[in-house]
């Protein structure tokens, strides 16, 4: 059914391309889907199918596709100054203006930004910065970082190590030493019969147990996503973050909130930390920073940490493309759109409540054990038995559902048997209706295959 142009592209993929997170043999047997253009919340593939992108690319296209303002910002900057570095005691206006624009929306007391090229590099920066910080304070033994099982912090060596994806750890002898993991606050999947709030407390308390087990004098930081994204949109019970805050207040360790997904409006607040009332010391960012139009990441740093870094001599860390002027110009324009068009406020007041109400209707579906979400993210747990939460014995029902989605013109991502969404923040109520109708159709088609 593929046309000849599509077949040619698929052949190029097979012959020359190694895509990320892919089973090469399986993909080559089937042929990749070629996406050729996009507008608003829609993608088009090479065969002319229109697809509603309920994942905003990979959690990043917050302002939607086709924003000329971002194209203009990039081309203007490319003409003016396409590249210069920030190493030689030099800087350029876009990076400086962007640092200020980020400080303006960041939580109070977080006024500096270290720029990187991606979220993974941001988390590598976190690892180096927190260890450097404690070394400056004369406590070099304080270097263990506590992360969470099934957390995601990227795919570089530090990113994978800080993350808690066991399949990723299994390739390449990771995590590196000095990183420990505690359980995730995944009530539906791991809370069994417990009350969700009691479960949230119990899981949060593992942080304190781990700190005591390791010795506070060895622990440098705790890192967590406000809401786990790639792990399956894991939304902690309400009791979880307040308890974590209580624990962190008792110990002298840094709190790193990985805002790569939650940042820039995803929850209806500028940052997930605002949504939960958390006050982290470092916030890795990427994705929505540029709405994915061009790669860029960074780490937003609390003033007290900056004051310590100021006393530490040279920080031997950085990237050729740290604060790249074109990326910075695009990010600045992206933040202007988010601000001046009131996109984050509209998510909070209007479209997120609407999406969440409609998304929860899907809980009535025979395949769906739980429909949950916050702001512009959501998850559906596919189960064989809604009462006992029993999963399907044969793996791959999530992938089956994802295939039905693509065929029906909808991108939903599968994380095991959990279907997840994270649409562009500009999605309208009519487009949300279309998303829900399509999701229901795809669930029906999946149910016909397995029930
Ligand atoms: C995507 C992601 C990363 C990694 O970002 P890349 O730009 O892919 O390197 C890190 N942390 C979280 C929470 C992410 O979702």
Short mmCIF file of C-alpha atoms and ligand atoms in Angstrom, two decimals:
data_model
loop_
_atom_site.label_atom_id
_atom_site.label_comp_id
_atom_site.label_asym_id
_atom_site.label_seq_id
_atom_site.Cartn_x
_atom_site.Cartn_y
_atom_site.Cartn_z
CA UNK A 1 0.00 0.00 0.00
CA UNK A 2 3.04 2.28 0.21
CA UNK A 3 3.68 4.51 -2.79
CA UNK A 4 7.04 4.36 -4.53
CA UNK A 5 8.42 7.53 -2.93
CA UNK A 6 7.65 6.15 0.53
CA UNK A 7 9.26 2.85 -0.38
CA UNK A 8 12.40 4.71 -1.45
CA UNK A 9 12.62 6.56 1.86
CA UNK A 10 12.05 3.33 3.76
CA UNK A 11 14.88 1.73 1.80
CA UNK A 12 17.20 4.64 2.73
CA UNK A 13 16.32 4.06 6.35
CA UNK A 14 17.05 0.36 6.12
CA UNK A 15 20.30 0.89 4.24
CA UNK A 16 21.76 3.85 6.11
CA UNK A 17 19.99 4.99 9.27
CA UNK A 18 20.19 3.81 12.88
CA UNK A 19 17.25 5.50 14.61
CA UNK A 20 17.06 5.97 18.42
CA UNK A 21 15.25 3.50 20.70
CA UNK A 22 14.54 1.06 17.88
CA UNK A 23 14.63 -2.70 17.33
CA UNK A 24 16.38 -2.50 13.97
CA UNK A 25 15.45 -5.90 12.63
CA UNK A 26 11.79 -5.50 13.53
CA UNK A 27 11.61 -2.01 11.99
CA UNK A 28 13.39 -3.04 8.81
CA UNK A 29 10.93 -5.88 8.30
CA UNK A 30 8.06 -3.45 8.47
CA UNK A 31 9.32 -0.10 7.14
CA UNK A 32 9.34 3.19 8.94
CA UNK A 33 6.57 5.80 8.76
CA UNK A 34 7.72 8.95 7.01
CA UNK A 35 6.43 12.23 8.45
CA UNK A 36 6.70 15.02 5.91
CA UNK A 37 5.00 18.13 7.32
CA UNK A 38 2.98 19.53 10.18
CA UNK A 39 0.67 22.38 11.10
CA UNK A 40 -0.95 23.22 14.44
CA UNK A 41 -1.58 19.90 16.22
CA UNK A 42 -1.49 17.83 13.02
CA UNK A 43 1.17 15.83 11.19
CA UNK A 44 1.03 14.53 7.64
CA UNK A 45 2.80 11.37 6.52
CA UNK A 46 4.29 10.70 3.10
CA UNK A 47 1.08 9.02 2.00
CA UNK A 48 -1.01 12.07 2.79
CA UNK A 49 -2.60 10.83 6.01
CA UNK A 50 -3.42 13.53 8.54
CA UNK A 51 -2.49 12.51 12.09
CA UNK A 52 -3.44 14.30 15.32
CA UNK A 53 -0.20 14.50 17.28
CA UNK A 54 -1.30 13.89 20.85
CA UNK A 55 2.37 13.61 21.92
CA UNK A 56 3.49 17.07 20.71
CA UNK A 57 6.36 15.32 18.93
CA UNK A 58 8.19 13.97 21.99
CA UNK A 59 6.56 16.14 24.69
CA UNK A 60 8.10 19.24 23.18
CA UNK A 61 6.06 21.10 20.54
CA UNK A 62 4.25 23.19 23.15
CA UNK A 63 3.24 26.07 20.84
CA UNK A 64 2.22 23.70 18.03
CA UNK A 65 3.68 23.26 14.57
CA UNK A 66 4.00 25.92 11.89
CA UNK A 67 4.75 29.03 13.96
CA UNK A 68 6.34 31.46 11.50
CA UNK A 69 7.57 33.64 14.38
CA UNK A 70 10.02 30.91 15.39
CA UNK A 71 11.20 30.43 11.82
CA UNK A 72 11.75 34.19 11.54
CA UNK A 73 13.64 34.35 14.84
CA UNK A 74 15.98 31.58 13.66
CA UNK A 75 16.65 33.07 10.24
CA UNK A 76 17.16 36.58 11.63
CA UNK A 77 19.70 35.26 14.13
CA UNK A 78 21.44 33.10 11.52
CA UNK A 79 22.02 36.17 9.38
CA UNK A 80 23.18 38.31 12.29
CA UNK A 81 25.40 35.85 14.21
CA UNK A 82 24.93 32.16 13.42
CA UNK A 83 27.42 30.98 16.00
CA UNK A 84 29.73 32.12 18.66
CA UNK A 85 30.89 30.43 21.84
CA UNK A 86 30.54 31.37 25.48
CA UNK A 87 33.92 29.98 26.56
CA UNK A 88 36.36 32.83 25.92
CA UNK A 89 34.90 35.27 28.43
CA UNK A 90 32.57 36.17 25.57
CA UNK A 91 28.80 36.08 25.25
CA UNK A 92 26.10 37.13 22.80
CA UNK A 93 22.77 38.92 23.23
CA UNK A 94 20.42 35.94 22.60
CA UNK A 95 21.95 33.75 25.35
CA UNK A 96 21.98 36.63 27.84
CA UNK A 97 18.43 37.73 27.04
CA UNK A 98 17.23 34.14 27.27
CA UNK A 99 18.90 33.58 30.66
CA UNK A 100 17.05 36.66 31.92
CA UNK A 101 13.72 35.56 30.36
CA UNK A 102 14.03 32.14 32.03
CA UNK A 103 14.94 33.70 35.39
CA UNK A 104 11.80 35.87 35.10
CA UNK A 105 9.49 32.83 34.97
CA UNK A 106 11.54 30.45 37.17
CA UNK A 107 10.64 29.89 40.84
CA UNK A 108 11.83 32.60 43.21
CA UNK A 109 15.52 32.51 44.01
CA UNK A 110 16.47 30.70 40.79
CA UNK A 111 18.13 33.39 38.71
CA UNK A 112 20.91 31.71 36.71
CA UNK A 113 20.94 29.29 33.79
CA UNK A 114 23.69 26.99 32.47
CA UNK A 115 22.89 26.18 28.82
CA UNK A 116 23.27 22.78 27.15
CA UNK A 117 22.18 21.21 23.88
CA UNK A 118 19.64 18.75 25.28
CA UNK A 119 17.94 17.36 28.36
CA UNK A 120 20.51 14.58 28.65
CA UNK A 121 23.36 17.08 28.64
CA UNK A 122 21.43 19.07 31.23
CA UNK A 123 21.44 16.04 33.52
CA UNK A 124 25.14 15.40 32.87
CA UNK A 125 25.62 19.00 33.91
CA UNK A 126 23.58 18.33 37.06
CA UNK A 127 25.82 15.44 38.04
CA UNK A 128 28.99 17.45 37.53
CA UNK A 129 27.61 20.60 39.14
CA UNK A 130 26.30 19.01 42.34
CA UNK A 131 29.54 17.10 42.96
CA UNK A 132 31.56 20.23 42.20
CA UNK A 133 29.31 22.19 44.58
CA UNK A 134 29.96 19.85 47.53
CA UNK A 135 33.67 19.70 46.74
CA UNK A 136 33.85 23.51 46.88
CA UNK A 137 32.14 23.34 50.26
CA UNK A 138 34.94 21.03 51.42
CA UNK A 139 32.79 17.90 51.38
CA UNK A 140 34.02 15.91 48.35
CA UNK A 141 32.73 12.66 49.88
CA UNK A 142 29.18 13.95 49.46
CA UNK A 143 28.65 12.66 45.95
CA UNK A 144 25.93 10.00 45.84
CA UNK A 145 22.82 11.01 43.90
CA UNK A 146 19.51 9.31 44.65
CA UNK A 147 17.14 8.83 41.71
CA UNK A 148 14.04 6.69 41.25
CA UNK A 149 13.33 3.43 39.52
CA UNK A 150 11.54 4.06 36.23
CA UNK A 151 12.57 7.71 36.26
CA UNK A 152 13.88 9.11 32.97
CA UNK A 153 16.73 11.61 32.80
CA UNK A 154 18.05 11.06 29.30
CA UNK A 155 20.27 8.70 27.36
CA UNK A 156 23.84 9.85 27.98
CA UNK A 157 25.87 7.92 30.56
CA UNK A 158 24.87 10.22 33.43
CA UNK A 159 21.29 10.49 32.13
CA UNK A 160 20.80 6.72 32.00
CA UNK A 161 22.51 6.27 35.36
CA UNK A 162 20.40 8.89 37.13
CA UNK A 163 17.32 7.41 35.46
CA UNK A 164 15.86 4.16 36.64
CA UNK A 165 15.10 2.33 33.40
CA UNK A 166 16.35 -1.20 33.98
CA UNK A 167 16.41 -2.09 30.27
CA UNK A 168 18.70 0.89 29.64
CA UNK A 169 20.93 0.00 32.61
CA UNK A 170 21.25 -3.47 31.09
CA UNK A 171 23.09 -2.12 28.05
CA UNK A 172 26.53 -0.65 28.68
CA UNK A 173 27.13 -1.65 32.29
CA UNK A 174 25.17 1.17 33.91
CA UNK A 175 24.49 2.88 36.25
CA UNK A 176 27.91 4.32 36.97
CA UNK A 177 28.98 4.11 40.65
CA UNK A 178 27.62 6.64 43.11
CA UNK A 179 24.00 6.56 42.01
CA UNK A 180 21.20 4.88 43.99
CA UNK A 181 17.51 4.40 43.27
CA UNK A 182 14.33 4.29 45.32
CA UNK A 183 10.84 3.21 44.26
CA UNK A 184 8.52 5.39 42.19
CA UNK A 185 5.17 6.68 43.48
CA UNK A 186 3.21 4.53 40.99
CA UNK A 187 0.07 3.75 42.94
CA UNK A 188 -1.94 2.08 40.17
CA UNK A 189 0.90 -0.22 39.15
CA UNK A 190 2.60 -0.89 42.47
CA UNK A 191 0.23 0.22 45.21
CA UNK A 192 -1.92 -2.93 45.17
CA UNK A 193 -4.75 -2.59 47.70
CA UNK A 194 -3.26 0.28 49.68
CA UNK A 195 -4.88 3.66 50.10
CA UNK A 196 -3.19 6.00 47.57
CA UNK A 197 -2.25 8.64 50.15
CA UNK A 198 -0.78 6.06 52.54
CA UNK A 199 1.12 4.61 49.59
CA UNK A 200 2.48 8.07 48.67
CA UNK A 201 3.82 8.52 52.22
CA UNK A 202 5.32 5.04 52.31
CA UNK A 203 7.16 5.56 49.00
CA UNK A 204 8.34 9.05 49.97
CA UNK A 205 9.71 7.62 53.22
CA UNK A 206 12.06 5.45 51.18
CA UNK A 207 14.00 8.64 50.48
CA UNK A 208 14.72 9.09 54.18
CA UNK A 209 15.56 5.41 54.60
CA UNK A 210 18.01 5.63 51.71
CA UNK A 211 19.64 8.78 53.09
CA UNK A 212 20.08 7.10 56.49
CA UNK A 213 21.34 3.88 54.94
CA UNK A 214 23.98 5.74 52.87
CA UNK A 215 24.74 8.33 55.53
CA UNK A 216 23.76 11.96 54.95
CA UNK A 217 27.45 12.83 54.72
CA UNK A 218 27.68 10.85 51.47
CA UNK A 219 24.48 12.05 49.75
CA UNK A 220 24.80 14.98 47.35
CA UNK A 221 21.33 15.22 45.82
CA UNK A 222 17.93 13.74 45.09
CA UNK A 223 16.70 13.91 41.49
CA UNK A 224 13.12 13.39 40.32
CA UNK A 225 10.66 14.46 37.67
CA UNK A 226 7.64 16.27 39.19
CA UNK A 227 5.53 13.90 37.07
CA UNK A 228 7.39 10.98 35.48
CA UNK A 229 6.88 11.25 31.73
CA UNK A 230 8.64 8.51 29.81
CA UNK A 231 7.99 6.10 32.69
CA UNK A 232 4.28 6.26 31.83
CA UNK A 233 2.92 9.58 33.14
CA UNK A 234 3.23 8.57 36.79
CA UNK A 235 1.34 11.16 38.83
CA UNK A 236 2.25 10.90 42.51
CA UNK A 237 -0.51 10.73 45.13
CA UNK A 238 -1.14 14.14 46.75
CA UNK A 239 0.69 13.04 49.88
CA UNK A 240 3.97 12.34 48.07
CA UNK A 241 5.61 15.71 47.38
CA UNK A 242 4.75 17.31 50.75
CA UNK A 243 6.36 14.32 52.48
CA UNK A 244 9.44 14.49 50.24
CA UNK A 245 9.73 18.20 51.08
CA UNK A 246 9.55 17.40 54.81
CA UNK A 247 12.33 14.83 54.43
CA UNK A 248 14.55 17.10 52.33
CA UNK A 249 14.16 19.87 54.91
CA UNK A 250 15.74 17.59 57.53
CA UNK A 251 18.90 16.86 55.51
CA UNK A 252 21.54 18.92 53.85
CA UNK A 253 21.20 17.62 50.28
CA UNK A 254 20.32 19.28 47.00
CA UNK A 255 16.94 18.78 45.32
CA UNK A 256 16.99 18.44 41.53
CA UNK A 257 13.61 18.67 39.76
CA UNK A 258 13.94 17.40 36.20
CA UNK A 259 11.59 19.80 34.41
CA UNK A 260 12.43 18.66 30.88
CA UNK A 261 8.80 17.62 30.31
CA UNK A 262 6.89 19.52 33.02
CA UNK A 263 8.62 22.84 32.29
CA UNK A 264 7.15 25.57 30.09
CA UNK A 265 3.47 25.06 30.79
CA UNK A 266 2.78 21.35 30.58
CA UNK A 267 0.95 21.28 33.94
CA UNK A 268 -0.78 24.64 33.47
CA UNK A 269 1.96 26.32 35.54
CA UNK A 270 5.32 27.43 34.16
CA UNK A 271 7.05 24.52 35.93
CA UNK A 272 5.94 21.27 37.51
CA UNK A 273 7.65 22.50 40.68
CA UNK A 274 5.21 25.44 40.74
CA UNK A 275 2.31 23.03 40.30
CA UNK A 276 3.40 21.00 43.36
CA UNK A 277 4.80 23.88 45.41
CA UNK A 278 8.30 22.40 45.41
CA UNK A 279 11.41 24.56 45.75
CA UNK A 280 14.27 22.73 44.00
CA UNK A 281 17.90 23.80 43.89
CA UNK A 282 18.49 22.80 40.26
CA UNK A 283 16.05 22.38 37.40
CA UNK A 284 17.19 20.68 34.17
CA UNK A 285 15.12 21.94 31.22
CA UNK A 286 14.88 21.22 27.47
CA UNK A 287 11.98 20.12 25.19
CA UNK A 288 9.32 22.86 25.62
CA UNK A 289 12.07 25.50 26.03
CA UNK A 290 12.20 25.82 22.22
CA UNK A 291 8.96 23.91 21.52
CA UNK A 292 11.31 21.42 19.86
CA UNK A 293 11.92 23.67 16.83
CA UNK A 294 15.65 23.45 17.51
CA UNK A 295 17.61 21.53 20.17
CA UNK A 296 18.40 23.26 23.43
CA UNK A 297 18.56 22.46 27.12
CA UNK A 298 19.86 23.95 30.32
CA UNK A 299 19.93 23.87 34.09
CA UNK A 300 18.27 26.60 36.15
CA UNK A 301 20.26 27.08 39.35
CA UNK A 302 19.29 28.46 42.78
CA UNK A 303 21.12 31.56 44.02
CA UNK A 304 22.82 29.83 46.96
CA UNK A 305 24.32 27.22 44.63
CA UNK A 306 25.55 29.96 42.31
CA UNK A 307 27.18 31.74 45.26
CA UNK A 308 29.10 28.56 46.06
CA UNK A 309 30.09 28.02 42.41
CA UNK A 310 31.42 31.58 42.43
CA UNK A 311 33.95 30.49 45.07
CA UNK A 312 35.08 27.36 43.20
CA UNK A 313 37.48 28.64 40.57
CA UNK A 314 36.92 27.48 37.01
CA UNK A 315 34.09 25.01 36.43
CA UNK A 316 35.64 22.72 33.81
CA UNK A 317 32.41 21.98 32.00
CA UNK A 318 30.51 23.13 28.93
CA UNK A 319 29.56 22.36 25.37
CA UNK A 320 30.46 23.87 22.03
CA UNK A 321 26.77 24.62 21.58
CA UNK A 322 26.01 25.83 25.12
CA UNK A 323 23.61 28.75 24.62
CA UNK A 324 23.79 28.49 20.81
CA UNK A 325 22.62 31.88 19.49
CA UNK A 326 20.10 30.47 17.00
CA UNK A 327 18.59 28.11 19.57
CA UNK A 328 18.53 30.93 22.13
CA UNK A 329 16.76 33.25 19.68
CA UNK A 330 14.14 30.58 18.99
CA UNK A 331 13.69 29.88 22.72
CA UNK A 332 13.27 33.59 23.44
CA UNK A 333 10.60 33.90 20.77
CA UNK A 334 8.93 30.70 22.01
CA UNK A 335 8.77 32.12 25.54
CA UNK A 336 7.35 35.35 24.15
CA UNK A 337 4.57 33.42 22.39
CA UNK A 338 3.81 31.37 25.52
CA UNK A 339 3.67 34.59 27.58
CA UNK A 340 2.02 37.07 25.26
CA UNK A 341 -0.59 34.69 23.90
CA UNK A 342 -1.45 33.58 27.43
CA UNK A 343 -0.97 29.95 26.41
CA UNK A 344 -0.03 28.65 29.88
CA UNK A 345 -2.93 30.52 31.51
CA UNK A 346 -5.35 29.17 28.92
CA UNK A 347 -4.16 25.61 29.59
CA UNK A 348 -4.74 26.08 33.31
CA UNK A 349 -8.10 27.87 33.12
CA UNK A 350 -9.68 26.18 30.16
CA UNK A 351 -8.19 23.49 28.00
CA UNK A 352 -6.54 21.31 30.67
CA UNK A 353 -9.71 21.02 32.77
CA UNK A 354 -11.60 20.21 29.58
CA UNK A 355 -9.04 17.61 28.43
CA UNK A 356 -8.92 16.01 31.88
CA UNK A 357 -12.71 15.75 32.16
CA UNK A 358 -13.03 14.20 28.73
CA UNK A 359 -9.98 11.94 29.23
CA UNK A 360 -11.54 10.47 32.38
CA UNK A 361 -14.61 9.42 30.36
CA UNK A 362 -12.32 6.81 28.80
CA UNK A 363 -12.13 5.05 32.19
CA UNK A 364 -15.52 3.54 31.34
CA UNK A 365 -13.99 1.60 28.48
CA UNK A 366 -13.72 -2.16 29.15
CA UNK A 367 -9.93 -2.12 28.50
CA UNK A 368 -9.13 0.85 30.72
CA UNK A 369 -8.25 0.26 34.38
CA UNK A 370 -7.41 3.87 35.13
CA UNK A 371 -7.52 7.17 33.23
CA UNK A 372 -5.35 9.81 34.92
CA UNK A 373 -3.76 13.11 34.05
CA UNK A 374 -2.68 16.58 35.07
CA UNK A 375 -2.60 19.65 32.84
CA UNK A 376 -1.73 18.54 29.33
CA UNK A 377 -0.56 15.00 30.10
CA UNK A 378 -2.61 11.86 30.48
CA UNK A 379 -2.33 8.09 30.79
CA UNK A 380 -4.62 5.09 30.31
CA UNK A 381 -3.81 1.78 31.97
CA UNK A 382 -4.85 -1.11 29.71
CA UNK A 383 -5.89 -4.15 31.74
CA UNK A 384 -7.58 -7.48 31.26
CA UNK A 385 -9.53 -7.20 34.48
CA UNK A 386 -10.56 -3.76 35.69
CA UNK A 387 -11.38 -4.95 39.22
CA UNK A 388 -8.17 -6.88 39.94
CA UNK A 389 -5.93 -4.73 37.64
CA UNK A 390 -4.74 -7.98 36.07
CA UNK A 391 -2.65 -7.24 32.93
CA UNK A 392 -2.79 -9.13 29.67
CA UNK A 393 -0.51 -12.14 29.73
CA UNK A 394 0.77 -11.59 26.20
CA UNK A 395 3.02 -8.51 26.08
CA UNK A 396 2.52 -5.89 23.41
CA UNK A 397 -1.06 -4.76 23.86
CA UNK A 398 0.20 -1.20 24.21
CA UNK A 399 2.02 -1.48 20.88
CA UNK A 400 -1.09 -3.01 19.33
CA UNK A 401 -3.14 -0.06 20.51
CA UNK A 402 -0.46 2.35 19.25
CA UNK A 403 -0.67 0.73 15.80
CA UNK A 404 -4.46 1.19 15.78
CA UNK A 405 -3.91 4.83 16.75
CA UNK A 406 -1.52 5.51 13.88
CA UNK A 407 -3.91 3.81 11.48
CA UNK A 408 -6.78 5.96 12.77
CA UNK A 409 -4.83 9.21 12.51
CA UNK A 410 -3.74 9.65 16.13
CA UNK A 411 -0.34 9.55 17.85
CA UNK A 412 -0.57 8.07 21.34
CA UNK A 413 2.57 6.59 22.84
CA UNK A 414 2.69 3.17 24.50
CA UNK A 415 4.80 2.60 27.63
CA UNK A 416 4.29 -1.11 28.18
CA UNK A 417 0.52 -1.42 28.66
CA UNK A 418 0.07 2.27 29.47
CA UNK A 419 -1.10 4.62 26.71
CA UNK A 420 0.04 8.20 27.18
CA UNK A 421 -0.62 11.64 25.70
CA UNK A 422 1.03 15.03 25.95
CA UNK A 423 -0.56 17.20 23.23
CA UNK A 424 0.60 20.66 22.12
CA UNK A 425 -0.51 23.25 24.69
CA UNK A 426 -2.39 25.12 21.96
CA UNK A 427 -4.82 22.26 21.30
CA UNK A 428 -8.41 23.56 21.07
CA UNK A 429 -11.52 22.09 22.67
CA UNK A 430 -12.73 20.83 19.27
CA UNK A 431 -9.37 19.15 18.71
CA UNK A 432 -9.59 17.60 22.19
CA UNK A 433 -13.00 16.19 21.20
CA UNK A 434 -11.39 14.68 18.12
CA UNK A 435 -8.54 13.26 20.22
CA UNK A 436 -10.99 11.57 22.61
CA UNK A 437 -13.18 10.21 19.81
CA UNK A 438 -10.15 8.75 18.05
CA UNK A 439 -8.71 7.33 21.27
CA UNK A 440 -12.01 5.60 21.92
CA UNK A 441 -12.08 4.13 18.40
CA UNK A 442 -8.54 2.82 18.88
CA UNK A 443 -9.40 1.30 22.25
CA UNK A 444 -12.42 -0.39 20.62
CA UNK A 445 -10.25 -1.79 17.83
CA UNK A 446 -7.70 -3.04 20.39
CA UNK A 447 -10.45 -4.61 22.49
CA UNK A 448 -11.76 -6.46 19.42
CA UNK A 449 -8.28 -7.98 19.00
CA UNK A 450 -7.80 -9.13 22.58
CA UNK A 451 -11.08 -9.51 24.46
C1 LIG B 1 13.42 13.74 27.33
C2 LIG B 1 13.90 13.83 28.72
C3 LIG B 1 15.25 13.99 29.02
C4 LIG B 1 16.32 13.91 27.96
O1 LIG B 1 16.26 14.95 27.07
P1 LIG B 1 16.99 14.79 25.63
O2 LIG B 1 16.81 16.15 25.03
O3 LIG B 1 16.29 13.68 24.92
O4 LIG B 1 18.40 14.48 25.89
C5 LIG B 1 15.61 14.19 30.33
N1 LIG B 1 14.70 14.22 31.30
C6 LIG B 1 13.39 14.06 31.06
C7 LIG B 1 12.42 14.15 32.18
C8 LIG B 1 12.95 13.84 29.76
O5 LIG B 1 11.66 13.64 29.52
#
